CSV table of C-alpha atoms in Angstrom, one decimal:
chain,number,residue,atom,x,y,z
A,24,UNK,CA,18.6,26.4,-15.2
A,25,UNK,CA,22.2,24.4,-15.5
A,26,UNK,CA,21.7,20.7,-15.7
A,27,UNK,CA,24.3,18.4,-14.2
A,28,UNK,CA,24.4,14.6,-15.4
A,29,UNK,CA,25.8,12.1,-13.2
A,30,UNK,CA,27.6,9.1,-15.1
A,31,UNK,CA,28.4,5.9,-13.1
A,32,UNK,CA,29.6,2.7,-14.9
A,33,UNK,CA,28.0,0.5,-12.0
A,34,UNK,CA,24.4,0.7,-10.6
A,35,UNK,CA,25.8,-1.7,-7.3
A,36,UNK,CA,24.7,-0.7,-4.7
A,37,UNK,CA,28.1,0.0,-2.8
A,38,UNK,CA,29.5,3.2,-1.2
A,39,UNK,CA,30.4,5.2,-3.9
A,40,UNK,CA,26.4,5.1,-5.2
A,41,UNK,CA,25.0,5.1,-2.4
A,42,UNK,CA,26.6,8.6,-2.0
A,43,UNK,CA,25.9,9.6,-5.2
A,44,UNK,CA,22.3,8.7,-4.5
A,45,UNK,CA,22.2,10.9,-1.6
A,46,UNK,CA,23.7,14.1,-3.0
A,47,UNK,CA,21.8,13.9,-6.0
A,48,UNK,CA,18.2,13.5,-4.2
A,49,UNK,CA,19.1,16.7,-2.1
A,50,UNK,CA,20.7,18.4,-5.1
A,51,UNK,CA,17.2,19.7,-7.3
A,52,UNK,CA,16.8,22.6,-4.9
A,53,UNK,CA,20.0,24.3,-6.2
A,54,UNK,CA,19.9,23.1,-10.0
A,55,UNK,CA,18.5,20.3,-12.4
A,56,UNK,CA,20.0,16.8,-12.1
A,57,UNK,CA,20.2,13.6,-14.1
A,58,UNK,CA,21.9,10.2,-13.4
A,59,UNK,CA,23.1,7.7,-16.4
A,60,UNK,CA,24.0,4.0,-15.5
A,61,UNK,CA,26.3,2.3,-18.0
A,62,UNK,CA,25.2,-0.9,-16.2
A,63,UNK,CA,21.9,-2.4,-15.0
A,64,UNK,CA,21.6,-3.0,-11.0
A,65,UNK,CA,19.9,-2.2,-7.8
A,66,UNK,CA,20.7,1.6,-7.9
A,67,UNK,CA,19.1,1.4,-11.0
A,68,UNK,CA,15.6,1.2,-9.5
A,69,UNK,CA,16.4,2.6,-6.4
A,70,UNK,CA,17.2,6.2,-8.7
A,71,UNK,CA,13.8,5.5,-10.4
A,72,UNK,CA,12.1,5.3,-6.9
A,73,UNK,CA,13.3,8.5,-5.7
A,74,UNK,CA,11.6,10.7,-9.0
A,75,UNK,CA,15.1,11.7,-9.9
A,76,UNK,CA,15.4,11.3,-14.0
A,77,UNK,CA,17.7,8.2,-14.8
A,78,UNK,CA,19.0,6.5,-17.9
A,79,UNK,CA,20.1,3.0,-18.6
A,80,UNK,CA,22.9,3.0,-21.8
A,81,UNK,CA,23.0,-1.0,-22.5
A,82,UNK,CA,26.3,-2.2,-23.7
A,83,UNK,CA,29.1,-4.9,-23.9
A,84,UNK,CA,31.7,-3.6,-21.9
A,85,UNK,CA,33.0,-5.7,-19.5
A,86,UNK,CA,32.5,-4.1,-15.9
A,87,UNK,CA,36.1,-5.5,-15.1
A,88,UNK,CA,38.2,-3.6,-17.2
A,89,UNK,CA,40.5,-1.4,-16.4
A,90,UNK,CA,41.0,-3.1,-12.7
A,91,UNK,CA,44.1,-4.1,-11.1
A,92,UNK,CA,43.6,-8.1,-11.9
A,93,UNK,CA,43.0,-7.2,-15.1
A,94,UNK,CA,45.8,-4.9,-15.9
A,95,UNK,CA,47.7,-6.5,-18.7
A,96,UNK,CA,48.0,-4.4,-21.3
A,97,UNK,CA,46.1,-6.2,-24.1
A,98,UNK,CA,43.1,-6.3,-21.9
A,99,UNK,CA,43.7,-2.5,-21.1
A,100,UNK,CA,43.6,-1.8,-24.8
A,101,UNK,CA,40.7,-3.5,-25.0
A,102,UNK,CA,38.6,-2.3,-22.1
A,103,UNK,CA,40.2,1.4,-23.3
A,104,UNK,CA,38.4,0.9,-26.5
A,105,UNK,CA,34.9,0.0,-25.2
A,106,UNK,CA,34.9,2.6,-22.9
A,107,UNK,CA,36.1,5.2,-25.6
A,108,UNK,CA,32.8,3.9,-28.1
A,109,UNK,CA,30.4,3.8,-25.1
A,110,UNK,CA,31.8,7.5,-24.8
A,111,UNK,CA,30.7,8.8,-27.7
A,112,UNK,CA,27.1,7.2,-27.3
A,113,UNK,CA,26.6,9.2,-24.8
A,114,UNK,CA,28.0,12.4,-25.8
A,115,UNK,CA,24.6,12.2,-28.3
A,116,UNK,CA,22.8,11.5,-24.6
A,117,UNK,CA,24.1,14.4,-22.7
A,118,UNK,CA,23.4,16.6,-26.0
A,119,UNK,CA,19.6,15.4,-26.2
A,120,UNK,CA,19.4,15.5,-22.3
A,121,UNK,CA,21.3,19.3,-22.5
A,122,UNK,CA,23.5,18.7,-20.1
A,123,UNK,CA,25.3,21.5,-18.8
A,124,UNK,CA,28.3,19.9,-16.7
A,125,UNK,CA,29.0,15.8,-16.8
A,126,UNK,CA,29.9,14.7,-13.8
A,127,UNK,CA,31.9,11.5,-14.1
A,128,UNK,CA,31.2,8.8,-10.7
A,129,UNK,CA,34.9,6.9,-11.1
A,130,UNK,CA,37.6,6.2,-13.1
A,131,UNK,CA,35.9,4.0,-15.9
A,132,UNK,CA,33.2,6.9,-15.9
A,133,UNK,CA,36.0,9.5,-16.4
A,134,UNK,CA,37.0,8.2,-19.9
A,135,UNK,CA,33.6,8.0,-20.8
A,136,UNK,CA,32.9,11.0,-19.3
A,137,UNK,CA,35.9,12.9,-21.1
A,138,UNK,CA,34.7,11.5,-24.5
A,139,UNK,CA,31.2,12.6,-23.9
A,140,UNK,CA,31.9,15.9,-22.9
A,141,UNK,CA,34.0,16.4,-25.6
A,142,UNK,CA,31.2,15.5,-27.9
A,143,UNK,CA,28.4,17.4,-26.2
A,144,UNK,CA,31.3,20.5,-26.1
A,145,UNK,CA,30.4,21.4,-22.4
A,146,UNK,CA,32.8,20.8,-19.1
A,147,UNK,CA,33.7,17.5,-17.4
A,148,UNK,CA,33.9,17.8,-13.6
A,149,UNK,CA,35.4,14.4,-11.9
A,150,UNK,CA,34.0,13.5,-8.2
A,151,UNK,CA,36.6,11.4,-6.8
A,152,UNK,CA,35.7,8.5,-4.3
A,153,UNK,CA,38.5,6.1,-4.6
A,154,UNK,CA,42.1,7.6,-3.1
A,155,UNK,CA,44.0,7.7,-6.9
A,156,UNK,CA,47.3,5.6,-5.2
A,157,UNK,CA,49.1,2.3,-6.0
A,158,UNK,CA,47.3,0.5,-3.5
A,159,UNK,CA,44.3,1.0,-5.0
A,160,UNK,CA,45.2,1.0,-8.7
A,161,UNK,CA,48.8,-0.3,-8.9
A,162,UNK,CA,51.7,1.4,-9.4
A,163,UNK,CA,51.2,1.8,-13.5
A,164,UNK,CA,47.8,2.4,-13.3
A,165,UNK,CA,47.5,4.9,-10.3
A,166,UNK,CA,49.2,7.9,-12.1
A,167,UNK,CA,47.9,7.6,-15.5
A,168,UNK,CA,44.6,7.6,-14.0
A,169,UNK,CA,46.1,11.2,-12.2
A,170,UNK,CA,47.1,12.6,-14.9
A,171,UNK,CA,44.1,11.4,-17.6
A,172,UNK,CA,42.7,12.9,-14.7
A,173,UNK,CA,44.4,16.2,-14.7
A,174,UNK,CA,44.1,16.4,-18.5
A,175,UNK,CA,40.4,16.1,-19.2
A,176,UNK,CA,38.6,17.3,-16.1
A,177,UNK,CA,37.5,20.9,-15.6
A,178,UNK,CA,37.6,20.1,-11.8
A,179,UNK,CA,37.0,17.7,-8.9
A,180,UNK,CA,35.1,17.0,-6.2
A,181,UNK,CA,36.9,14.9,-3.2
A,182,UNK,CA,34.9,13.1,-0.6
A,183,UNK,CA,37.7,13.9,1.8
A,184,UNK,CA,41.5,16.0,1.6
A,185,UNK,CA,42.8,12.4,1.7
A,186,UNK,CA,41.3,12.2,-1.3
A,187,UNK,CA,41.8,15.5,-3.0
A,188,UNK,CA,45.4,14.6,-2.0
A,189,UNK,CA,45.8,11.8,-4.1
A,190,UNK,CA,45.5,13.8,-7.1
A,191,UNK,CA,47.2,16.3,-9.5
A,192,UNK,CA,45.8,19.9,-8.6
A,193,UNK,CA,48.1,22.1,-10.2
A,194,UNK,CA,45.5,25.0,-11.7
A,195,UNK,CA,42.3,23.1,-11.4
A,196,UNK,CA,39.7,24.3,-9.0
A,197,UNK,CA,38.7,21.3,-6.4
A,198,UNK,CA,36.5,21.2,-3.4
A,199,UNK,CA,36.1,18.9,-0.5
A,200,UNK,CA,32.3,17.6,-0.2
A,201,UNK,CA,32.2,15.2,2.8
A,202,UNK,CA,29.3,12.3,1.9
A,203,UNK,CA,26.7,13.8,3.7
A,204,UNK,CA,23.9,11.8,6.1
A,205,UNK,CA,20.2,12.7,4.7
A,206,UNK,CA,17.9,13.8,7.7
A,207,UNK,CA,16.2,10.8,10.0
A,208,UNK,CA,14.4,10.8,13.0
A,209,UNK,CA,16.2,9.5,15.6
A,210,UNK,CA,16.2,5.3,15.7
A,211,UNK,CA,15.6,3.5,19.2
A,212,UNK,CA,18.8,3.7,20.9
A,213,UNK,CA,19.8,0.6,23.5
A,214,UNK,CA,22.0,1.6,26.7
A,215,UNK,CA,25.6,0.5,26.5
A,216,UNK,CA,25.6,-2.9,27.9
A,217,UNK,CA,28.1,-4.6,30.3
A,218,UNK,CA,31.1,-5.8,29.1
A,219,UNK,CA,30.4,-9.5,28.5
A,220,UNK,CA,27.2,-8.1,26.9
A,221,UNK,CA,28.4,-6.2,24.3
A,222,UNK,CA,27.5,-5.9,20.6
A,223,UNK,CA,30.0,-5.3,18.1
A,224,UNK,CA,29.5,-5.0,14.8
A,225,UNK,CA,31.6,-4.1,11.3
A,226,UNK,CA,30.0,-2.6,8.3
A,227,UNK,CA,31.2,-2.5,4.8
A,228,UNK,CA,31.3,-4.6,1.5
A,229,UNK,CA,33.1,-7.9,2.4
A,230,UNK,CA,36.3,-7.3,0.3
A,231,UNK,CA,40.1,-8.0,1.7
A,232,UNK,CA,40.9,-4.9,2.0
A,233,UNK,CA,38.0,-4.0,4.3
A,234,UNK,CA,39.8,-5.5,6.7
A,235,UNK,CA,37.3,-8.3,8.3
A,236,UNK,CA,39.7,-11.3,8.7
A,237,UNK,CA,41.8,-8.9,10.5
A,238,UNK,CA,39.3,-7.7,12.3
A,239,UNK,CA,38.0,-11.5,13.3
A,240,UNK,CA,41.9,-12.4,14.8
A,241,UNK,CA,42.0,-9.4,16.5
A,242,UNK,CA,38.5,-10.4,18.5
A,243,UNK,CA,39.6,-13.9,18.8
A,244,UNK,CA,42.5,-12.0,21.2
A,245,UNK,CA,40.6,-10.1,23.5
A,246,UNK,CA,40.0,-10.4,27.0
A,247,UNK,CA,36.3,-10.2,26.9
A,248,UNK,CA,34.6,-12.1,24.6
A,249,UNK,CA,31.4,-10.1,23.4
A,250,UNK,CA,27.9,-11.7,23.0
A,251,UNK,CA,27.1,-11.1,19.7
A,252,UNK,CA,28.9,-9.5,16.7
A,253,UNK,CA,27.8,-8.6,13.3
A,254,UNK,CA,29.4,-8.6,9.7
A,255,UNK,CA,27.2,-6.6,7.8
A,256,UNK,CA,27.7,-6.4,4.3
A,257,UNK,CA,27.8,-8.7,1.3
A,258,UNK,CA,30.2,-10.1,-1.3
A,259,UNK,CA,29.1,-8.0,-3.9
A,260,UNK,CA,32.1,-8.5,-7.0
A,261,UNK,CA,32.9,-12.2,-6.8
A,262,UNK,CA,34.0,-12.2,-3.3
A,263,UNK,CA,32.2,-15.1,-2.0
A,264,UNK,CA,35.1,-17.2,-1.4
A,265,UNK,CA,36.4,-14.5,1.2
A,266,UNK,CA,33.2,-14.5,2.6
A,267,UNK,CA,33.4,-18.5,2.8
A,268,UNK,CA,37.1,-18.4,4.3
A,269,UNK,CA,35.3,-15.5,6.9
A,270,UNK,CA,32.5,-17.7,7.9
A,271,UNK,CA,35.5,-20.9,8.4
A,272,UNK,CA,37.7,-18.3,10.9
A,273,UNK,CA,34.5,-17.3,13.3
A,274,UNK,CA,34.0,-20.9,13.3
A,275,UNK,CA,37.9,-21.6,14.2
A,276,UNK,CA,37.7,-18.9,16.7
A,277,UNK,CA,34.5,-20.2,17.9
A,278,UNK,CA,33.2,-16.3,17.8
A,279,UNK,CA,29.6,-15.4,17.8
A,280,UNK,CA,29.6,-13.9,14.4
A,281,UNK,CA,26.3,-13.8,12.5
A,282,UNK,CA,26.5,-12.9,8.7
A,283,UNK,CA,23.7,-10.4,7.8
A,284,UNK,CA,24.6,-10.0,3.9
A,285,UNK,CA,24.0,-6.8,2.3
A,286,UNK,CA,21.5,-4.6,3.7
A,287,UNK,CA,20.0,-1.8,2.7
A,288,UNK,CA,19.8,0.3,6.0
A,289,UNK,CA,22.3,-0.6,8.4
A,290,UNK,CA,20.9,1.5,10.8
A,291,UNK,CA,19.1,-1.2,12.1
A,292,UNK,CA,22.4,-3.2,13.6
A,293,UNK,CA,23.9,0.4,14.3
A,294,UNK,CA,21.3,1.3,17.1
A,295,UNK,CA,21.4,-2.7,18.5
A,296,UNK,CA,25.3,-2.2,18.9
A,297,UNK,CA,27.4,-1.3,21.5
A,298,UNK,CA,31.1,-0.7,19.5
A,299,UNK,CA,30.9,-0.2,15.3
A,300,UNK,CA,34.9,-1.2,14.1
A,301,UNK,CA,36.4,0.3,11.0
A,302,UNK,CA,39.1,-1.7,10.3
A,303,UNK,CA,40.1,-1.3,6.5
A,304,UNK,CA,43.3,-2.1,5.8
A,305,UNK,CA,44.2,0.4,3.5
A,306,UNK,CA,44.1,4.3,4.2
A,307,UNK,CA,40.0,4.9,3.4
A,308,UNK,CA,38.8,7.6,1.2
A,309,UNK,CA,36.0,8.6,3.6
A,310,UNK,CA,34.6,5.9,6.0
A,311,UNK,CA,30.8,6.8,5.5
A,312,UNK,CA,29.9,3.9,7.7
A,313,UNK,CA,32.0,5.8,10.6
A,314,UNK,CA,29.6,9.0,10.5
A,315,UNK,CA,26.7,6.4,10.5
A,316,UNK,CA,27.7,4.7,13.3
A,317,UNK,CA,28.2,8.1,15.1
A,318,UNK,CA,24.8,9.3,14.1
A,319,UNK,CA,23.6,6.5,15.8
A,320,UNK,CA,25.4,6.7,19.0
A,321,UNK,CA,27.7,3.9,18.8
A,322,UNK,CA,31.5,3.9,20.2
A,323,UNK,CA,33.4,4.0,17.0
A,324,UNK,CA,37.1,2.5,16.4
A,325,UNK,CA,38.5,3.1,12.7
A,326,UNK,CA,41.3,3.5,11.0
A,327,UNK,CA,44.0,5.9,9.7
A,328,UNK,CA,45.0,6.9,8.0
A,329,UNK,CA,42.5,8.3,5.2
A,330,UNK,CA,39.1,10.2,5.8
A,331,UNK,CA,38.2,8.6,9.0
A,332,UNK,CA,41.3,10.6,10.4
A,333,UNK,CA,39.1,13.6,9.6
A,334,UNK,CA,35.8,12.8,11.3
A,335,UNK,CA,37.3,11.5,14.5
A,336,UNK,CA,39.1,13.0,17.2
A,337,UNK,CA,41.0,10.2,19.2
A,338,UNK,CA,39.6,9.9,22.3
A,339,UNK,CA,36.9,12.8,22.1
A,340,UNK,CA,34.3,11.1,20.0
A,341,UNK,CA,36.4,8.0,19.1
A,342,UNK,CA,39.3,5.7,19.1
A,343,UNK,CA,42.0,5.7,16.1
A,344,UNK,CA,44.2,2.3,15.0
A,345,UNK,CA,46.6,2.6,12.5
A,346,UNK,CA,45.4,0.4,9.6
A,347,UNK,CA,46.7,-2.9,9.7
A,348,UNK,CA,47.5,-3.2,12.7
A,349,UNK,CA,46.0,-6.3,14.6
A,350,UNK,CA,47.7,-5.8,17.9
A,351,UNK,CA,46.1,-2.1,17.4
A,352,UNK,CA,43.0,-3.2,16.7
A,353,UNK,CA,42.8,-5.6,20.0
A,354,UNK,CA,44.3,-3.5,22.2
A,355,UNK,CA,41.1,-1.0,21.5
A,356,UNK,CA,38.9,-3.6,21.6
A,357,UNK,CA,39.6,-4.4,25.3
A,358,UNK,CA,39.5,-1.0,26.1
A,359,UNK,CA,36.0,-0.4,24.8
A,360,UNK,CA,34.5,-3.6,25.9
A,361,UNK,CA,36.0,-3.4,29.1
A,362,UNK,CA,35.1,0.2,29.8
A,363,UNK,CA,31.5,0.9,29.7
A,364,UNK,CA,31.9,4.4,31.0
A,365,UNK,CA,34.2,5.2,28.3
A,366,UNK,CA,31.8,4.1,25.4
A,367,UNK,CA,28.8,6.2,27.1
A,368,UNK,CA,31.2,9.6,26.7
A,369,UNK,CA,32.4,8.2,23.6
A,370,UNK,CA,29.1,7.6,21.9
A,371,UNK,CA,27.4,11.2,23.4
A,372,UNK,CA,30.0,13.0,21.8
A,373,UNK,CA,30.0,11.1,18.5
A,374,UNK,CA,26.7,11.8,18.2
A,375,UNK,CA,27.2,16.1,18.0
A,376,UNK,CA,29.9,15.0,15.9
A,377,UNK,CA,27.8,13.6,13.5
A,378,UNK,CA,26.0,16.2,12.7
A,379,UNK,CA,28.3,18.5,11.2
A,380,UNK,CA,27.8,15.7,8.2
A,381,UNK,CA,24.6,17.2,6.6
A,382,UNK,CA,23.4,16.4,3.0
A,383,UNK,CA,22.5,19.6,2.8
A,384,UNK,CA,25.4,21.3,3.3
A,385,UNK,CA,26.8,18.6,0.8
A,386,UNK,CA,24.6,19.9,-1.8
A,387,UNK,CA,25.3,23.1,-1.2
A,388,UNK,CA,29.1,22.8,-1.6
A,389,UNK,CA,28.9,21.2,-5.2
A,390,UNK,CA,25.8,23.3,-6.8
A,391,UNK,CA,28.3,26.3,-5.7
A,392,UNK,CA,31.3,24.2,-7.5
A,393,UNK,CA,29.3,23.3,-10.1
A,394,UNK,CA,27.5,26.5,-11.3
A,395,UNK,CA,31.3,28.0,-11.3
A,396,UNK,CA,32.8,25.2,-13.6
A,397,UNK,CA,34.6,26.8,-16.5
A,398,UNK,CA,33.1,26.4,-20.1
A,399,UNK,CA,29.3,25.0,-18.8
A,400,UNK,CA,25.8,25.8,-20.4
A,401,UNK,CA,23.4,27.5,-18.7
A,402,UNK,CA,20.1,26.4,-20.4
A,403,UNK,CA,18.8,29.4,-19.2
A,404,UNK,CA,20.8,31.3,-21.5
């Protein structure tokens, strides 16, 4: 049976892993699995919990390399050269785990990933998360990761065509796997409430570009002040100063915002709320938290463009706002608050729209990708 190792270089528990988490739970039914961390965290024990096999590589490289702040080229070389070492390690790990495939989790995990492969002489298949574009990784920075990219993977795996479009596909096979939802029963649902009632809530790392001080001007503009509004999410890479000038503008505003941190199953704000806002300002790679708030029957506004442009269909299941775009952002505000009736249609139809994002089917789309990458070992063989 073909055994395909995950490599992450961050066991945080943020979008990306959480993902990652998902797919490879559902994955042993179609072949063997393994995850390896590169850094110790949450996701660590969370892997552990679940019975999938995990491995912890302990090393010095610094977790910021390789990022935009950091770019300068002596700290590139630098970072380059950790990651390069910390590659071969575990090209000896994927060989005494007989890997058939490595599957690398981001762009730090991809020059590992390449170097490990190498070593361990069997295919490197990149799943993409991140949209591979200046605004993400600067203007040097975003091509070389493309074509590194293009160079040393056997294939990819894009969480949405926004993605997949962001890189260089010229003859290498790709596939789009949508982050899937794993099966729930369903959580109490609360009846839209009146306008001056409503709950409206925003979920996602707290991180500039998620958009919440955008989203916190915008709701200091509308007509209808709603009761109660959620931030869910926490600072999770040094970002507690933009959670601190956060907490001063709902203050300013005088808005009713209560800071949950991170949790682990946001499900439980989801169901209490009325509206879930998506509000990054950048295009998104996916927007899993959009699909979650759909699931559980909440009116969704979120952004384009980027993945959430392909899981909602403006005013079918949904309301679209061009990233950015505070007036946008207010304008659908008032109509949601202000139009009960329209987030009861809203929400039903979210909710059928939801499930055509099944785990399952996940799964199923990258065992099939997988078990047809060029050059891998089947351990049956």
């Amino acid at each position: 049976m073909m055994k395909a190792v995950f490599l992450t270089h961050t066991a945080a528990p943020s979008g990306a892993e959480l993902a990652t988490l998902r797919l490879v739970t559902a994955l042993p039914e179609h072949l063997e699995t393994a995850v390896v961390y590169t850094a110790d965290g949450p996701m660590v024990a969370k892997t552990k919990a679940r019975a999938i096999e995990t491995h912890l590589v302990a090393n010095d490289t610094d977790s910021a390399t390789l990022t935009i702040a950091n770019a300068s080229v002596p700290r590139l070389a630098a970072g380059l050269t950790r990651l390069i070492r910390l590659g071969w390690t575990l090209g000896r790990l994927m060989r005494e785990l007989e890997a058939s495939v490595v599957v690398a989790e981001s762009a730090k995990a991809l020059v590992m990933g390449a170097v490990a492969a190498g070593r361990a002489r069997i295919p490197l298949v990149w799943q993409v998360h991140d949209r591979i574009s200046a605004e993400y990784f600067g203007r040097t920075l975003a091509p070389a990761i493309r074509a590194f990219g293009w160079l040393v993977a056997r294939g990819y795996i894009a969480n949405s065509r926004s993605t997949l479009g962001s890189l260089i596909t010229w003859r290498r096979p790709a596939v789009v796997a949508y982050p899937g939802l794993e099966a729930r029963p369903p959580g109490r649902r609360e009846d839209q409430r009146p306008p001056a009632d409503t709950i409206v809530t925003v979920v996602g790392r707290l991180a500039p570009w998620k958009g919440q001080e955008l989203f916190l001007r915008a709701l200091a503009d509308v007509q209808t002040r709603p009761r109660r509004v959620f931030l869910v999410g926490g600072a999770l890479f040094g970002e507690e100063a933009f959670r601190a000038e956060l907490e001063r503008l709902a203050t300013e505003f005088d808005l009713p915002v209560t800071f949950t941190g991170h949790v682990d199953e946001p499900d439980i704000y989801l169901y209490r709320s009325d509206v879930l806002v998506h509000c990054t300002l950048l295009a998104e790679p996916f927007g899993q938290v959009v699909v979650e708030g759909m699931r559980a029957g909440c009116a969704v506004i979120a952004t384009r463009p980027g993945g959430p442009a392909e899981i909602v269909e403006p005013g079918v299941d949904g309301l679209l706002v061009d990233g950015g775009d505070r007036g946008q952002l207010t304008d659908a505000l008032n109509t949601l608050i202000e139009d009960r009736a329209l987030r009861v249609r809203l929400a039903a139809a979210a909710r059928v729209r939801a499930r055509g994002f099944d785990i399952a089917e996940s799964a199923r789309v990258v065992a099939d990708f997988l078990a047809s990458a060029p050059g891998k070992r089947d351990r049956r063989a």
